[in-house]
Coordinates of N, CA and C in Angstrom, one line a residue:
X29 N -4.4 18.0 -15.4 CA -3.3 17.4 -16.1 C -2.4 16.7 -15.1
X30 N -1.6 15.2 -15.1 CA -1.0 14.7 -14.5 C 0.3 14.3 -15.0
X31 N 1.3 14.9 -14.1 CA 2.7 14.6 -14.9 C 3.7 13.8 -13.8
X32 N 3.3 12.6 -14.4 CA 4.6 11.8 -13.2 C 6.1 12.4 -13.5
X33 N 6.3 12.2 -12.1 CA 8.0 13.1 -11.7 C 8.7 11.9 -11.7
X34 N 8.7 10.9 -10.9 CA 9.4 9.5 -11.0 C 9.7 9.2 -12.2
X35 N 10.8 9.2 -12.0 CA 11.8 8.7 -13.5 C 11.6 7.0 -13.6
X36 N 11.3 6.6 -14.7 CA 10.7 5.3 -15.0 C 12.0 4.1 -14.8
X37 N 13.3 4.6 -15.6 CA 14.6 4.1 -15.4 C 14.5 3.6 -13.5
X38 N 15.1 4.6 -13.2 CA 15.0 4.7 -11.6 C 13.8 3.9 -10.8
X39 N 13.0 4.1 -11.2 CA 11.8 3.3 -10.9 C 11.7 1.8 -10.6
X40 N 12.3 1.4 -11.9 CA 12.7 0.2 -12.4 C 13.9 -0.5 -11.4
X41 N 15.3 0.4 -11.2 CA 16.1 0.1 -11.0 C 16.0 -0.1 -9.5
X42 N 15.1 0.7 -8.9 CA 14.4 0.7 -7.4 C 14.1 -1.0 -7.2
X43 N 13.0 -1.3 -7.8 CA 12.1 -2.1 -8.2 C 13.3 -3.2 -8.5
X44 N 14.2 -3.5 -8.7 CA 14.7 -4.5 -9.0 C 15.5 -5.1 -8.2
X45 N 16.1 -4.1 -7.3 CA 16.8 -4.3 -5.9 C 16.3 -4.6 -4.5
X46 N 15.1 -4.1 -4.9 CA 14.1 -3.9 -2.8 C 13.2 -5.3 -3.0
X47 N 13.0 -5.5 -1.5 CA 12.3 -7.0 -1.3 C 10.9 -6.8 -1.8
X48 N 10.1 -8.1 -2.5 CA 9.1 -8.1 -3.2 C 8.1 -7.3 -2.6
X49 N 7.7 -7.3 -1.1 CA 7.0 -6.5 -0.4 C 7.2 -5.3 -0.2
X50 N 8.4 -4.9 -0.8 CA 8.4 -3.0 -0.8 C 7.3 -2.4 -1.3
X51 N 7.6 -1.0 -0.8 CA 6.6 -0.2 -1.7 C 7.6 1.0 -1.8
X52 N 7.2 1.5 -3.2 CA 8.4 2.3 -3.9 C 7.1 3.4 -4.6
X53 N 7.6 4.5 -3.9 CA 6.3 5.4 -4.1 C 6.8 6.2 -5.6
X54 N 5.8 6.2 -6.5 CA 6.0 7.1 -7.8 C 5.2 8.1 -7.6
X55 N 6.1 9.5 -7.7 CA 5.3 10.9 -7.3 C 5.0 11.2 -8.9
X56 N 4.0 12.0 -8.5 CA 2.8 12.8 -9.8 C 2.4 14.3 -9.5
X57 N 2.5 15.6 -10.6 CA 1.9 16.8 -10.0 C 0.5 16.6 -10.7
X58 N -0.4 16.6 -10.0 CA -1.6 17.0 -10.6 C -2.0 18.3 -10.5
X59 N -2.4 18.7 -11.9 CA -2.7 20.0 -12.0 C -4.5 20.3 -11.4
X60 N -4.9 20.1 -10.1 CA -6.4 19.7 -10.0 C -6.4 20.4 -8.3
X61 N -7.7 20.9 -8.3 CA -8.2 21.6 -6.7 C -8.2 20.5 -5.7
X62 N -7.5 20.0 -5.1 CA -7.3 18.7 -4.3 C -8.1 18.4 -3.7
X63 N -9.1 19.6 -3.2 CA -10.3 19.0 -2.8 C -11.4 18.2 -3.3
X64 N -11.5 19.4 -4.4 CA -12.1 18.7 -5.5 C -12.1 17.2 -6.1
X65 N -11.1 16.9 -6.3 CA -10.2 15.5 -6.6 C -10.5 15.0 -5.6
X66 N -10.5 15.1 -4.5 CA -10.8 14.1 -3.2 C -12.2 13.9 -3.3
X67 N -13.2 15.0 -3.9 CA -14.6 15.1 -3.6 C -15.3 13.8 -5.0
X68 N -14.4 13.7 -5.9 CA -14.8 13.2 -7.3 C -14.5 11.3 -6.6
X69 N -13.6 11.3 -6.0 CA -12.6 10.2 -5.8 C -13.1 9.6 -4.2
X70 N -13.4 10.2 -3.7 CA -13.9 9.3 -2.2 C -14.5 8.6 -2.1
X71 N -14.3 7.7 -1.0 CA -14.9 6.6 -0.8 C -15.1 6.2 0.5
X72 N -15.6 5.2 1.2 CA -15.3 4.8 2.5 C -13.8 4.7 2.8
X73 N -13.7 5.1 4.2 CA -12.2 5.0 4.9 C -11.4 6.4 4.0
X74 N -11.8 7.0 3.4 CA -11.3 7.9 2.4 C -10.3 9.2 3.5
X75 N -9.3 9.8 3.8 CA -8.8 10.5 4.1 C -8.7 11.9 4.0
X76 N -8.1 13.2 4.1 CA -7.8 14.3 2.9 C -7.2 15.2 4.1
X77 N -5.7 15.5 3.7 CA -5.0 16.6 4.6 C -4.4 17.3 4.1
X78 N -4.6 18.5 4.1 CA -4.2 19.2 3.7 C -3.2 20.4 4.5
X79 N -2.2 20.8 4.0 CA -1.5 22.7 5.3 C -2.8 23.9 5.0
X80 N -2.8 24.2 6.0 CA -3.7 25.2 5.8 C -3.3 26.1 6.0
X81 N -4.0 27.4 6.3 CA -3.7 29.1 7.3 C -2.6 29.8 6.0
X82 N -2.8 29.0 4.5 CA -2.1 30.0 3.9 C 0.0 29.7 3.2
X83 N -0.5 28.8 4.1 CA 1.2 28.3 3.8 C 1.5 27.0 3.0
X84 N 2.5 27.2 2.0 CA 3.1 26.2 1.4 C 2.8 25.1 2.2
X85 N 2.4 24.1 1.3 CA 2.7 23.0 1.8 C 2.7 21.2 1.2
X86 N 2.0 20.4 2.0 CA 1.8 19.0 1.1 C 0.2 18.8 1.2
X87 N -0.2 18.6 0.5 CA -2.0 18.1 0.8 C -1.9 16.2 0.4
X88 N -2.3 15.8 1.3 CA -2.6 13.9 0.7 C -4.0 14.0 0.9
X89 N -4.6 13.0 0.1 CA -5.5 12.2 0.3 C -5.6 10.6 -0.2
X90 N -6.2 10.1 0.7 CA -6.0 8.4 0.6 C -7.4 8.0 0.4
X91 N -7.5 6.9 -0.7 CA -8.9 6.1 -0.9 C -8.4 5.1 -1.0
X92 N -9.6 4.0 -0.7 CA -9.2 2.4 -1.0 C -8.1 2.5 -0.1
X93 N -8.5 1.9 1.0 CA -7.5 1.7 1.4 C -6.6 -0.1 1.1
X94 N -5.8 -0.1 1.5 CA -5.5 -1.8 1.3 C -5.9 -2.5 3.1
X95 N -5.6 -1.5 3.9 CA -6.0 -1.9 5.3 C -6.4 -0.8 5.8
X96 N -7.6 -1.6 6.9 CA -8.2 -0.7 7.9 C -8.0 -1.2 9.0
X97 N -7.5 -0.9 10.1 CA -6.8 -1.6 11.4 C -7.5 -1.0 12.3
X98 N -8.7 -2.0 13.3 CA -9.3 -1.7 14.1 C -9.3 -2.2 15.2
X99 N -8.8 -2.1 16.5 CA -8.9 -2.5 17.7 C -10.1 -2.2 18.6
X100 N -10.6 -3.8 19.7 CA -11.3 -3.7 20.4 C -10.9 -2.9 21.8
X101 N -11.6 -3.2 22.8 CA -11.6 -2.2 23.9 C -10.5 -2.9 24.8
X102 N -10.2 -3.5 25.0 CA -9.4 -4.7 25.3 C -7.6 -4.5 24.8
X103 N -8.0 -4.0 23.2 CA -6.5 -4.1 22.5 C -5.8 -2.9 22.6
X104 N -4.8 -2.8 22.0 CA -3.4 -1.2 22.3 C -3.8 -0.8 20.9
X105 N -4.7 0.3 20.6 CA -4.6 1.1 19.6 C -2.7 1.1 18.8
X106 N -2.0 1.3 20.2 CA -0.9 1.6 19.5 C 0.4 0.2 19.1
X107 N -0.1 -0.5 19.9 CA 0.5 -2.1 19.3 C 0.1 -2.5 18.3
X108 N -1.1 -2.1 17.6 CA -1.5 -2.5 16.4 C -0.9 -1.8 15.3
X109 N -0.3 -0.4 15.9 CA 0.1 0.8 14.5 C 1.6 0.2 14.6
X110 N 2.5 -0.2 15.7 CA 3.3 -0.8 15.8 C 3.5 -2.4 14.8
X111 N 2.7 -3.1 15.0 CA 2.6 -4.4 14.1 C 2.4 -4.0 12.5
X112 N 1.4 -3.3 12.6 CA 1.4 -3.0 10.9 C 2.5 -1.9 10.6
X113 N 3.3 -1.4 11.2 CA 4.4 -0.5 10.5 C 5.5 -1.6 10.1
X114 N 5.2 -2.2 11.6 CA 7.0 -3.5 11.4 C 6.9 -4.2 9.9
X115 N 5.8 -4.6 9.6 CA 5.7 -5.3 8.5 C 5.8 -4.3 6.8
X116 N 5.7 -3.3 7.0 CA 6.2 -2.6 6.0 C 7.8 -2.1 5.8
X117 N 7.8 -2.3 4.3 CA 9.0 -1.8 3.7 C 9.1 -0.8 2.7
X118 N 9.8 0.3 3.2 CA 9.8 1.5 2.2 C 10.9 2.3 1.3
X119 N 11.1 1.9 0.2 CA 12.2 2.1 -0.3 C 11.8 3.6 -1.2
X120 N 12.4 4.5 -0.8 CA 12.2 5.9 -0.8 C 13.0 6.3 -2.8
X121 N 14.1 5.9 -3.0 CA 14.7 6.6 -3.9 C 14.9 7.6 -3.8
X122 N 14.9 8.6 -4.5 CA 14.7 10.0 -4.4 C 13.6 11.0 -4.6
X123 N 12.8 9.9 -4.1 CA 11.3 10.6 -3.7 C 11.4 11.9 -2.4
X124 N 11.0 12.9 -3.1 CA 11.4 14.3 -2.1 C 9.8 14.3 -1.5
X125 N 8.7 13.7 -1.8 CA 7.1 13.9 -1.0 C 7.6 13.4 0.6
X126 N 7.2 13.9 1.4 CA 7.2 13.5 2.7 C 6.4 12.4 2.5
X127 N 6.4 11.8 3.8 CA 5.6 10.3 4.3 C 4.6 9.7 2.8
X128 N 5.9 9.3 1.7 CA 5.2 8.9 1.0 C 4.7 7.5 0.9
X129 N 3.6 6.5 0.6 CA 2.9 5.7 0.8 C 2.7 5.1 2.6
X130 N 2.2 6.3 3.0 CA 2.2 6.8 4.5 C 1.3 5.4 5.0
X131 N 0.9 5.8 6.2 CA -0.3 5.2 6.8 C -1.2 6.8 7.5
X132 N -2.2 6.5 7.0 CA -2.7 8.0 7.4 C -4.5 7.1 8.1
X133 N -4.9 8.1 8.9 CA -6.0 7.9 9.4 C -6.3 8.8 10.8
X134 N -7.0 8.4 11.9 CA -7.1 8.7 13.2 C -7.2 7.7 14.2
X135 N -7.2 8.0 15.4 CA -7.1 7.5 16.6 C -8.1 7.9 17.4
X136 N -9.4 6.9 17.5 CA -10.0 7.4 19.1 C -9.6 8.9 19.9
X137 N -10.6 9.3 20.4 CA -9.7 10.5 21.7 C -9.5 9.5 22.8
X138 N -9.9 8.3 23.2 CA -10.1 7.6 23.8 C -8.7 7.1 23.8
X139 N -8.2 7.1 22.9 CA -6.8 6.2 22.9 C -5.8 7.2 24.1
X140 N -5.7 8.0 24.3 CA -5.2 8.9 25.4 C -5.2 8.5 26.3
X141 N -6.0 6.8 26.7 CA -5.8 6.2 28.1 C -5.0 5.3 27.9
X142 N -4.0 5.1 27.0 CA -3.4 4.4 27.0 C -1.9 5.1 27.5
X143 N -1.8 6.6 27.1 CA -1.1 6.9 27.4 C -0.6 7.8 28.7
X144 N -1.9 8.2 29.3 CA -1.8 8.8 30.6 C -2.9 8.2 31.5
X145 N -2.9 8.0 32.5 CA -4.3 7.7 33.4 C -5.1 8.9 33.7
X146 N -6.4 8.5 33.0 CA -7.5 9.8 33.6 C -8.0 9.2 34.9
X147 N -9.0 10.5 35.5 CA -9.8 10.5 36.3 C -11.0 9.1 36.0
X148 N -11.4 8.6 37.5 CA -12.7 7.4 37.2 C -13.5 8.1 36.8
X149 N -13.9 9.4 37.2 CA -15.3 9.8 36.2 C -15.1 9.6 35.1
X150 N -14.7 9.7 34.1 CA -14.5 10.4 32.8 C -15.6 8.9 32.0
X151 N -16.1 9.3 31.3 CA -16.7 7.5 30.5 C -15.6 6.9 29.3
X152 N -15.2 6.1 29.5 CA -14.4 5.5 28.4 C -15.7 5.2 27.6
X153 N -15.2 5.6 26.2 CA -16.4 5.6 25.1 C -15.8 4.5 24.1
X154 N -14.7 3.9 24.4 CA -14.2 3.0 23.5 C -15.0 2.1 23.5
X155 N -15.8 1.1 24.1 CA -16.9 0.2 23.9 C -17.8 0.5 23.0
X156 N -18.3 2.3 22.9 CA -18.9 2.6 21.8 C -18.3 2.8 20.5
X157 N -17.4 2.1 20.1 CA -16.9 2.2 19.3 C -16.1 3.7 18.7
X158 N -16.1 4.4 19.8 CA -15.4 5.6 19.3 C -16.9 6.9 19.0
X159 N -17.7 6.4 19.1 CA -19.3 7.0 18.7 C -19.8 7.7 20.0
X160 N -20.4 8.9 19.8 CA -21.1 9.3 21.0 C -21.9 8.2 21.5
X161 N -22.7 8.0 22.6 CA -23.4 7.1 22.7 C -25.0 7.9 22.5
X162 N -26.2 7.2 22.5 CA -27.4 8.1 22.5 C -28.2 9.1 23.6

């Protein structure tokens, strides 16, 4: 069963003030095993996080994404998450969900050389696409 919590009024009244490119997230409880739901619902680029070890928490999962942001070996993994955040707008209301209409995904292990210098041994696997090689 699914019961939107976002008040429709408010919704609206959100929606009528924020620039056309906002995104104004409407929260829902689903009464459903989230994995499950993720397992019915996935797709390519598909996501699923959940708190584990027992403890309250938030679980998301993302499908369809609207963007997939991919950098070459060449580019800043992290100037690209920078460029696509700048361009978003998020008008929260009184939406209590953390990082709602988030950007969720991963990052290379590789991307760590951007932020510290390794050793010359080590093989930058970014050329492979983030892929073991054979």
């Amino acid at each position: 069963m699914i019961r939107v919590v976002t008040d429709e009024t408010t919704f609206r009244q959100l929606a009528a003030d924020a620039p056309t490119e906002a995104r104004i997230p409407v929260a829902a409880h689903v009464d459903a095993d989230p994995l499950d739901a993720y397992r019915r619902l996935r797709g390519d680029h598909g996501v699923f996080y959940e708190t584990t070890g027992g403890q309250d928490g938030w679980g998301y999962f993302a499908i369809d994404p609207e963007r997939v942001v991919t950098v070459g070996t060449e580019e800043s993994a992290f100037d690209a998450l920078r460029e696509t955040l700048a361009a978003e707008r998020l008008v929260r209301g009184d939406c209590a969900v953390p990082s709602p209409c988030g950007l969720f995904g991963w990052l290379s292990y590789d991307a760590v050389r951007e932020l510290e210098p390794l050793p010359d041994e080590t093989t930058d696997e970014r050329a492979h696409g983030g892929r073991a090689r054979p």
